[in-house]
Amino acid sequence: MTSDEPLARPTRTPDRPTGARVARWPFDEPTMLAPMEGVTHPVFRALTAERGGVGVVCTEFVRISRSPLSVRALEREVVKVPGVPLSVQVMGNDAEKMAEAAGVVAAAGADVVDINLGCPMPRVVKKGVGAAMLKDPALLYDVLSKMRAQVPGLLSAKIRAGFDDADDVVAIARVVEEAGADFIVVHPRRRADFYSGVADWRIVRTLKSELSIPVVGNGDVWYAADAVRMQEETGCDAVMIGRPALRNPWIFQQVRDLNRGVTPFRPSGADLFEHLLDVRVRYETIYRKTVGKMKELIRYVGRALDDERAFSKEALRAETLDDIMAIAERHLSPLPPEALDLDADGSLKLERSGSAALPATAA
Ligand SMILES: Cc1cc2nc3c(=O)[nH]c(=O)nc-3n(C[C@H](O)[C@H](O)[C@H](O)COP(=O)(O)O)c2cc1C
């Protein structure tokens, strides 16, 4: 990637869209809970919001195909948590349908309408949507500018660094900006990387220096202190956090505390167990297969323990929720804060966060 790549001009240029444009980050906190399919349902969004410190919560992607829109189904996606703005993500490549869908979710109360330009899954890119749209700037411009015309509020796009390479990331981001997006989120891995290596925060820094709209950095912000560092190293306007918020449910609160100069909360094993109890109660209200969902979470939570395997192995073998919780209580409750990698600085350094200062391993 070079920052002086020529701008890929869209071949089809509809009238320049009009709509909201913001020069600065428009929310109180410079953080976002990332969209995560199968994870960021209303219950998880509420739980995250209640812990505090999160600026915006996102839905998982809503697939918009060529078939007629179900307005009701779309409106049902707009479930807000009091006091925390909601971003609703749509994914598709039919400009008319995407514009219609964007208008529906905006009218139903979404604070941000976001387009998914990063999903790497074969079932998605085969259909020419998600990350596949990074390969077609003209289509991207068409879709986004038509969405712009239907969204009176905030419009955003979430991109990866590229499909097979990161050479065109600046050109892609400029198309997003020119089509009228209010801000852009970048997960700086290529589609080809899926989740391998470590996110290349240098790309976040490059986009920040090339664009005039706010830039949100995402990827491998494993500790609260890393969110602060990402902003310092890249100049990005806000930080989006996904998997690390599954591993550490207090991460947004800790980022806010660091930004305010307050000593961040440092959870103990008993706090972590209490969190799992809370999750259990809430998940039981929405899932029939709560065991699977709880195990999904335990895979992340377990990563915060020095001796991860003893806990995770036993919990993942359990067959009932009661057994999982008993195992969690036995392993977690006695642990002092120092035995967990959940402090704002990540003193045990069990995870590897990104950096704009080091050579990337992913690109
Ligand atoms: C289980 C899972 C589901 C995801 N679903 C979505 C999605 O629906 N839309 C999207 O834009 N990104 C999705 N992502 C990508 C995340 O939003 C985020 O970009 C990625 O996990 C890197 O950030 P992190 O290191 O903070 O997790 C998903 C990631 C995971 C792990």
Coordinates of N, CA and C in Angstrom, one line a residue, residues 7 14 21 29 69-70 140 142 160 167 190 193 215 249 256 265 292 310 315 323:
L7 N -6.4 7.9 -7.2 CA -7.7 7.6 -6.7 C -8.4 6.8 -7.8
P14 N -23.3 9.0 -10.1 CA -24.6 9.7 -10.0 C -24.4 11.1 -9.4
R21 N -22.7 15.4 6.9 CA -21.3 15.2 6.9 C -20.8 15.7 8.2
E29 N -18.4 9.0 23.5 CA -17.2 8.2 23.8 C -16.6 7.8 22.5
L69 N -38.1 -6.4 0.0 CA -37.7 -6.1 1.4 C -38.8 -6.4 2.4
S70 N -38.5 -7.0 3.5 CA -39.5 -7.1 4.5 C -39.2 -5.9 5.5
L140 N -19.3 0.1 -5.5 CA -19.3 0.6 -4.2 C -19.8 2.1 -4.1
D142 N -21.8 3.6 -6.3 CA -23.2 3.6 -6.7 C -24.1 3.2 -5.5
R160 N -12.3 -3.7 5.1 CA -11.0 -4.3 5.4 C -10.0 -3.6 4.6
D167 N -3.1 -2.7 -1.5 CA -2.6 -1.6 -2.4 C -3.6 -0.5 -2.6
R190 N -6.4 -7.9 5.2 CA -7.0 -8.1 3.9 C -8.0 -9.3 4.0
D193 N -6.5 -12.6 4.6 CA -6.0 -12.9 5.9 C -7.0 -13.5 6.8
V215 N -12.1 8.7 11.1 CA -11.6 7.3 10.9 C -11.7 6.5 12.2
P249 N -15.3 -8.1 29.4 CA -16.6 -7.3 29.3 C -16.4 -5.9 29.9
R256 N -12.7 4.3 29.0 CA -13.2 5.5 29.5 C -12.5 6.0 30.7
F265 N -11.1 0.0 36.6 CA -11.5 -1.2 37.3 C -10.7 -2.4 36.9
G292 N -24.4 -24.1 24.0 CA -23.4 -23.7 22.9 C -23.0 -22.3 22.9
A310 N -6.9 -25.6 31.7 CA -7.5 -26.4 32.7 C -9.0 -26.0 32.8
A315 N -14.7 -27.0 31.0 CA -16.0 -26.3 30.8 C -16.5 -26.7 29.4
D323 N -23.6 -27.6 34.8 CA -22.2 -28.1 35.0 C -21.2 -27.1 34.6

